[in-house]
Amino acid sequence: MSLPDRIDPPPPRRIYRWDLDKTYLQTDFESLRDLFRTAFQKAHEKVAVPGASALIRELAEQGDSRLCIVSGSPKQMRAVLEEKLKLDGVQWDEFVLKDNVGNLLRGRFRALRGQVGYKLPAILESRVNAPVEAEEVLFGDDAEADAFIYSLYADLIAGRVDERVLSQVLEAGGVYPDDAARVHEAWKKIPIADPVRRIFIHLDRLTPPAHFTPYGPRVVPIFNYFQAALVLLADGHLTAPQVLKIAVEMVQTAGHNIITLSNSFQDLLRRGLPLQQAAIALSQAMEGPNALLKAMRPVPDILAAFSKRLAALGTQPPPPRVQAVDYVSLISHALPRTHKGRTLKPQS
């Protein structure tokens, strides 16, 4: 009996989609000078957002997930970005970068800054080949339109957005006809499912979390990746020891401490995130012997107080429900830089 030449990996149970600039990397491009500095940085000069690489590594521990990166950075930066990810111990399965040179040569100037016509077809085409049952968690930031695009993507494949609304949104977003055709083509190939569990928006610009209320509880604005880890613990993607490992790395490399992490936890509680079970799991994990916790200072008194606070939390709220999103009304606010189409009436 002959053995197969190779053993294909099992299909992914979970897919994690990440942006790079301002989501994974601390990137400044508010001015031309910042843009040039970013373009010429070497891999070791680029700095990841605290906790981002640790979170990605922990999410990959189960071995049943895929990491898909779609970044607005130009294709010419692929080598340095891949080197940076390797330095951080991050392994990816898909890595899509923007063809800005091609857009320039074709006179597609809106596409240089436009995001809907770039990210939406890219992630839809990626989903075409994914198992129907594979869940997804998406990571973006508040610098552009990630909350809008990711929510639209989730509702498209769940069948909550019809073709009329999609066409209105693509027109209002100034999407070029060929990119619009890619969106429609990929969308029609995807079986209806509801796989997107969470959308995390890193608040690089410190946008008030309430700004994202129209997208519903599926979208979770975060000030740091400890907050994302807490929600993913509650959602069953991480264990309590894994969350502690992420916290330790943030303490060791980014100046966080028990107090700042505790404040991050309380911020999520004030916003009504369902974290009771996560609090119990963390409290139990911190009660036992754990060498990792020795890296946190000051440990004894603050850690004991933090554990008591976690144990005293109230009843867990119900899980998030999907909220109807009026994309036609939101697009002019979500895409102020790329909105080139006509003004549209809100959905009735």
Coordinates of C-alpha atoms in Angstrom, one line a residue:
M1 CA 0.0 0.0 0.0
S2 CA 1.6 3.3 -1.1
L3 CA 1.5 6.4 1.1
P4 CA 0.3 9.7 -0.3
D5 CA 3.0 12.1 -1.4
R6 CA 1.7 14.8 1.0
I7 CA -0.9 15.2 3.8
D8 CA -3.0 18.3 3.3
P9 CA -3.8 20.3 6.4
P10 CA -7.3 20.1 7.7
P11 CA -9.7 22.9 6.6
P12 CA -9.6 25.9 8.9
R13 CA -12.2 26.1 11.7
R14 CA -11.5 29.8 12.2
I15 CA -10.2 32.6 9.9
Y16 CA -8.5 35.7 11.3
R17 CA -8.4 38.6 8.9
W18 CA -6.0 41.5 9.7
D19 CA -5.1 44.9 8.3
L20 CA -1.5 46.0 8.8
D21 CA -1.1 49.8 9.1
K22 CA -2.4 51.2 12.4
T23 CA -3.9 47.8 13.1
Y24 CA -0.8 45.6 13.5
L25 CA 1.9 48.2 12.8
Q26 CA 2.4 51.6 14.4
T27 CA 2.3 53.6 11.2
D28 CA 2.3 57.3 10.6
F29 CA 1.3 58.7 7.2
E30 CA -0.5 61.9 8.1
S31 CA 2.1 64.0 6.2
L32 CA 4.3 63.5 3.2
R33 CA 7.3 63.3 5.4
D34 CA 5.7 60.5 7.5
L35 CA 4.8 58.7 4.3
F36 CA 8.4 58.7 3.0
R37 CA 9.8 57.7 6.4
T38 CA 7.4 54.7 6.5
A39 CA 8.2 53.7 3.0
F40 CA 12.0 53.6 3.6
Q41 CA 11.9 51.9 7.0
K42 CA 13.7 48.6 7.4
A43 CA 12.0 45.6 8.9
H44 CA 13.6 46.0 12.3
E45 CA 12.7 49.6 12.5
K46 CA 9.0 49.0 12.1
V47 CA 7.1 48.6 15.4
A48 CA 4.1 46.4 16.0
V49 CA 1.2 47.7 18.1
P50 CA 1.7 46.3 21.6
G51 CA 0.2 42.9 22.1
A52 CA -0.7 42.4 18.4
S53 CA 2.0 39.8 17.6
A54 CA 1.4 37.9 20.8
L55 CA -2.3 37.8 20.1
I56 CA -1.8 36.4 16.6
R57 CA 0.7 33.8 17.9
E58 CA -1.7 32.6 20.6
L59 CA -4.7 32.5 18.2
A60 CA -2.6 30.2 16.0
E61 CA -1.8 27.8 18.8
Q62 CA -4.7 25.5 18.1
G63 CA -3.5 24.8 14.6
D64 CA -7.0 24.9 13.1
S65 CA -7.0 28.5 11.9
R66 CA -5.8 30.7 9.0
L67 CA -4.3 34.1 9.1
C68 CA -5.3 36.3 6.2
I69 CA -3.8 39.8 5.8
V70 CA -5.2 42.4 3.5
S71 CA -3.2 45.7 3.7
G72 CA -3.4 49.0 1.8
S73 CA 0.4 49.1 1.7
P74 CA 1.9 48.9 -1.8
K75 CA 3.1 45.7 -3.3
Q76 CA 6.6 47.1 -3.4
M77 CA 6.8 46.8 0.4
R78 CA 6.1 43.1 0.4
A79 CA 9.7 42.0 1.2
V80 CA 10.2 44.3 4.2
L81 CA 6.7 43.6 5.6
E82 CA 7.2 39.8 5.3
E83 CA 10.6 40.2 7.0
K84 CA 9.0 42.2 9.8
L85 CA 6.3 39.6 10.4
K86 CA 8.9 36.8 10.5
L87 CA 10.9 38.8 13.0
D88 CA 7.7 38.9 15.2
G89 CA 7.2 35.2 14.9
V90 CA 4.0 35.7 12.8
Q91 CA 3.1 33.0 10.2
W92 CA 0.4 33.9 7.6
D93 CA -1.6 32.0 5.0
E94 CA -2.6 34.9 2.7
F95 CA -1.0 38.3 2.3
V96 CA -2.6 40.7 -0.1
L97 CA -1.1 44.2 -0.9
K98 CA -2.3 47.0 -3.0
D99 CA -1.2 47.6 -6.6
N100 CA -0.7 51.3 -6.3
V101 CA 1.7 51.5 -9.2
G102 CA -0.8 49.7 -11.4
N103 CA -3.5 52.2 -10.3
L104 CA -1.2 55.1 -11.1
L105 CA -0.3 53.8 -14.6
R106 CA -4.0 53.2 -15.4
G107 CA -5.0 56.7 -14.1
R108 CA -7.1 55.1 -11.3
F109 CA -6.4 57.9 -8.8
R110 CA -9.5 57.3 -6.6
A111 CA -8.2 53.8 -6.0
L112 CA -5.0 55.1 -4.4
R113 CA -6.9 56.1 -1.3
G114 CA -10.1 54.2 -1.8
Q115 CA -10.7 51.2 0.5
V116 CA -14.1 49.7 -0.5
G117 CA -13.1 48.9 -4.0
Y118 CA -9.9 47.3 -2.8
K119 CA -10.6 45.5 0.5
L120 CA -14.2 44.3 -0.2
P121 CA -13.4 42.3 -3.3
A122 CA -10.2 41.0 -1.8
I123 CA -11.8 39.5 1.3
L124 CA -14.9 38.3 -0.6
E125 CA -12.6 36.4 -3.1
S126 CA -10.7 34.9 -0.1
R127 CA -14.0 33.7 1.4
V128 CA -15.0 31.9 -1.8
N129 CA -12.5 29.1 -1.0
A130 CA -13.2 28.9 2.7
P131 CA -15.3 26.1 4.3
V132 CA -18.9 27.3 4.9
E133 CA -18.6 26.4 8.6
A134 CA -15.4 28.4 9.2
E135 CA -15.9 31.3 11.6
E136 CA -14.2 34.6 11.1
V137 CA -12.8 37.4 13.3
L138 CA -11.6 40.6 11.6
F139 CA -9.2 43.2 12.9
G140 CA -9.0 46.8 11.6
D141 CA -8.6 50.3 12.8
D142 CA -10.3 53.7 12.9
A143 CA -8.0 55.5 10.5
E144 CA -10.0 54.5 7.4
A145 CA -13.3 52.6 6.8
D146 CA -12.6 49.1 8.2
A147 CA -15.7 49.0 10.4
F148 CA -17.9 49.8 7.4
I149 CA -16.2 47.4 5.0
Y150 CA -16.0 44.5 7.4
S151 CA -19.6 44.9 8.5
L152 CA -20.8 45.1 4.9
Y153 CA -18.7 42.0 4.1
A154 CA -20.3 40.1 7.0
D155 CA -23.8 41.1 6.1
L156 CA -23.3 40.4 2.4
I157 CA -22.3 36.7 3.0
A158 CA -25.1 36.4 5.6
G159 CA -27.7 37.5 3.1
R160 CA -28.7 40.6 5.0
V161 CA -27.7 43.0 2.3
D162 CA -29.4 42.8 -1.1
E163 CA -28.0 43.6 -4.6
R164 CA -29.8 47.0 -4.8
V165 CA -28.2 48.3 -1.6
L166 CA -24.8 46.9 -2.6
S167 CA -24.9 48.7 -5.9
Q168 CA -25.8 51.9 -4.2
V169 CA -23.0 51.6 -1.8
L170 CA -20.4 50.8 -4.5
E171 CA -21.6 53.8 -6.5
A172 CA -21.5 56.1 -3.5
G173 CA -18.0 54.8 -2.6
G174 CA -16.6 55.7 -6.0
V175 CA -15.7 52.1 -6.8
Y176 CA -14.5 51.5 -10.3
P177 CA -16.6 49.3 -12.5
D178 CA -14.1 46.4 -12.7
D179 CA -13.8 46.3 -8.9
A180 CA -17.5 46.4 -8.5
A181 CA -17.8 43.5 -10.9
R182 CA -15.3 41.5 -8.8
V183 CA -17.4 42.2 -5.7
H184 CA -20.6 40.9 -7.4
E185 CA -18.9 37.9 -8.9
A186 CA -17.2 36.8 -5.7
W187 CA -20.3 37.4 -3.6
K188 CA -22.5 35.2 -5.8
K189 CA -20.1 32.3 -5.4
I190 CA -20.2 32.3 -1.6
P191 CA -22.8 30.1 0.1
I192 CA -25.1 32.0 2.5
A193 CA -23.7 31.7 6.0
D194 CA -23.2 33.9 9.0
P195 CA -19.5 33.3 9.9
V196 CA -18.3 36.7 11.2
R197 CA -18.3 36.6 15.0
R198 CA -16.4 39.7 15.9
I199 CA -14.9 42.8 14.3
F200 CA -12.2 44.5 16.3
I201 CA -11.4 48.1 15.6
H202 CA -8.1 49.4 17.0
L203 CA -8.6 53.0 18.1
D204 CA -5.4 54.4 16.7
R205 CA -7.0 57.9 16.4
L206 CA -8.8 57.5 19.8
T207 CA -12.2 57.7 18.1
P208 CA -14.9 57.5 20.8
P209 CA -16.2 54.0 20.9
A210 CA -19.8 55.3 20.7
H211 CA -19.0 56.3 17.1
F212 CA -19.3 52.6 16.1
T213 CA -22.7 52.0 17.8
P214 CA -24.6 52.0 14.4
Y215 CA -22.7 48.8 13.5
G216 CA -24.0 46.9 16.4
P217 CA -22.4 44.8 19.1
R218 CA -20.5 42.6 16.7
V219 CA -18.1 45.6 16.2
V220 CA -15.9 46.0 19.3
P221 CA -13.7 49.2 19.4
I222 CA -10.5 48.5 21.4
F223 CA -7.8 50.8 22.8
N224 CA -5.3 47.9 23.1
Y225 CA -5.0 44.2 22.3
F226 CA -5.5 43.1 25.9
Q227 CA -9.1 44.2 25.4
A228 CA -9.3 42.1 22.2
A229 CA -7.8 39.1 24.1
L230 CA -10.4 39.5 26.9
V231 CA -13.3 39.4 24.4
L232 CA -11.8 36.5 22.5
L233 CA -11.5 34.6 25.9
A234 CA -15.2 35.2 26.4
D235 CA -15.9 34.0 22.9
G236 CA -13.9 30.8 23.3
H237 CA -11.0 31.6 21.0
L238 CA -8.4 31.9 23.8
T239 CA -7.8 30.4 27.2
A240 CA -7.1 32.4 30.4
P241 CA -3.4 31.4 30.5
Q242 CA -3.0 32.6 26.9
V243 CA -4.6 36.0 27.8
L244 CA -2.1 36.3 30.7
K245 CA 0.8 35.6 28.3
I246 CA -0.4 38.4 26.1
A247 CA -0.7 40.7 29.1
V248 CA 2.8 39.8 30.3
E249 CA 4.3 40.7 26.9
M250 CA 2.5 44.0 27.0
V251 CA 3.9 44.7 30.4
Q252 CA 7.4 43.7 29.4
T253 CA 7.6 45.5 26.1
A254 CA 5.1 48.4 26.1
G255 CA 5.0 49.9 29.6
H256 CA 1.7 48.5 30.7
N257 CA 1.0 47.4 34.2
I258 CA -1.7 45.7 36.3
I259 CA -3.5 49.0 36.8
T260 CA -3.6 50.0 33.1
L261 CA -4.8 46.5 32.2
S262 CA -7.4 46.5 34.9
N263 CA -8.6 49.9 33.6
S264 CA -8.9 48.4 30.1
F265 CA -11.0 45.5 31.5
Q266 CA -13.3 47.9 33.3
D267 CA -13.7 50.0 30.2
L268 CA -15.1 47.0 28.4
L269 CA -17.4 46.3 31.3
R270 CA -18.8 49.8 31.2
R271 CA -19.6 49.3 27.6
G272 CA -21.6 46.1 28.4
L273 CA -19.3 43.5 26.9
P274 CA -20.2 39.9 28.1
L275 CA -17.1 39.2 30.1
Q276 CA -18.3 37.5 33.3
Q277 CA -17.1 34.1 32.4
A278 CA -13.8 35.5 31.2
A279 CA -13.4 37.3 34.5
I280 CA -14.0 34.1 36.5
A281 CA -11.5 32.2 34.3
L282 CA -8.8 34.9 34.7
S283 CA -9.4 35.1 38.4
Q284 CA -8.9 31.4 38.8
A285 CA -5.8 31.4 36.6
M286 CA -4.2 34.2 38.7
E287 CA -4.9 32.4 42.0
G288 CA -2.6 29.4 41.1
P289 CA 1.2 29.5 40.8
N290 CA 2.2 31.1 37.5
A291 CA 5.8 32.0 36.7
L292 CA 4.6 34.4 34.0
L293 CA 3.0 36.7 36.6
K294 CA 6.4 37.3 38.2
A295 CA 7.1 39.7 35.3
M296 CA 4.3 41.9 36.5
R297 CA 5.1 44.5 39.1
P298 CA 3.8 45.3 41.6
V299 CA 2.3 41.9 41.9
P300 CA 1.1 40.9 45.4
D301 CA -1.3 43.6 46.6
I302 CA -2.5 44.8 43.1
L303 CA -3.0 41.3 41.8
A304 CA -5.0 40.3 44.9
A305 CA -7.2 43.4 44.5
F306 CA -7.6 42.8 40.8
S307 CA -8.7 39.1 41.4
K308 CA -11.3 40.3 44.0
R309 CA -12.7 42.9 41.5
L310 CA -13.0 40.2 38.8
A311 CA -14.8 37.8 41.1
A312 CA -17.2 40.5 42.2
L313 CA -18.4 41.3 38.6
G314 CA -22.2 41.2 37.9
T315 CA -24.2 38.8 35.8
Q316 CA -23.2 38.1 32.3
P317 CA -25.3 39.9 29.7
P318 CA -26.8 38.0 26.8
P319 CA -24.6 37.3 23.8
P320 CA -24.5 40.0 21.1
R321 CA -27.4 40.0 18.6
V322 CA -27.0 41.0 15.0
Q323 CA -28.2 44.6 14.4
A324 CA -29.5 45.9 11.1
V325 CA -27.0 48.4 9.6
D326 CA -28.1 51.2 7.3
Y327 CA -25.1 51.2 5.0
V328 CA -26.5 53.8 2.6
S329 CA -26.8 56.3 5.4
L330 CA -23.4 55.4 6.9
I331 CA -21.3 55.5 3.8
S332 CA -20.9 59.3 3.5
H333 CA -19.6 59.4 7.1
A334 CA -17.5 56.2 6.9
L335 CA -15.8 57.2 3.7
P336 CA -15.2 60.9 3.7
R337 CA -12.0 60.7 1.6
T338 CA -13.2 58.3 -1.0
H339 CA -16.9 59.3 -1.4
K340 CA -17.1 60.4 -5.0
G341 CA -20.6 59.2 -5.9
R342 CA -23.9 60.9 -5.7
T343 CA -25.7 61.5 -2.5
L344 CA -28.1 58.7 -1.7
K345 CA -31.3 58.4 0.2
P346 CA -31.2 56.2 3.3
Q347 CA -32.6 52.7 3.2
S348 CA -36.3 52.5 3.8

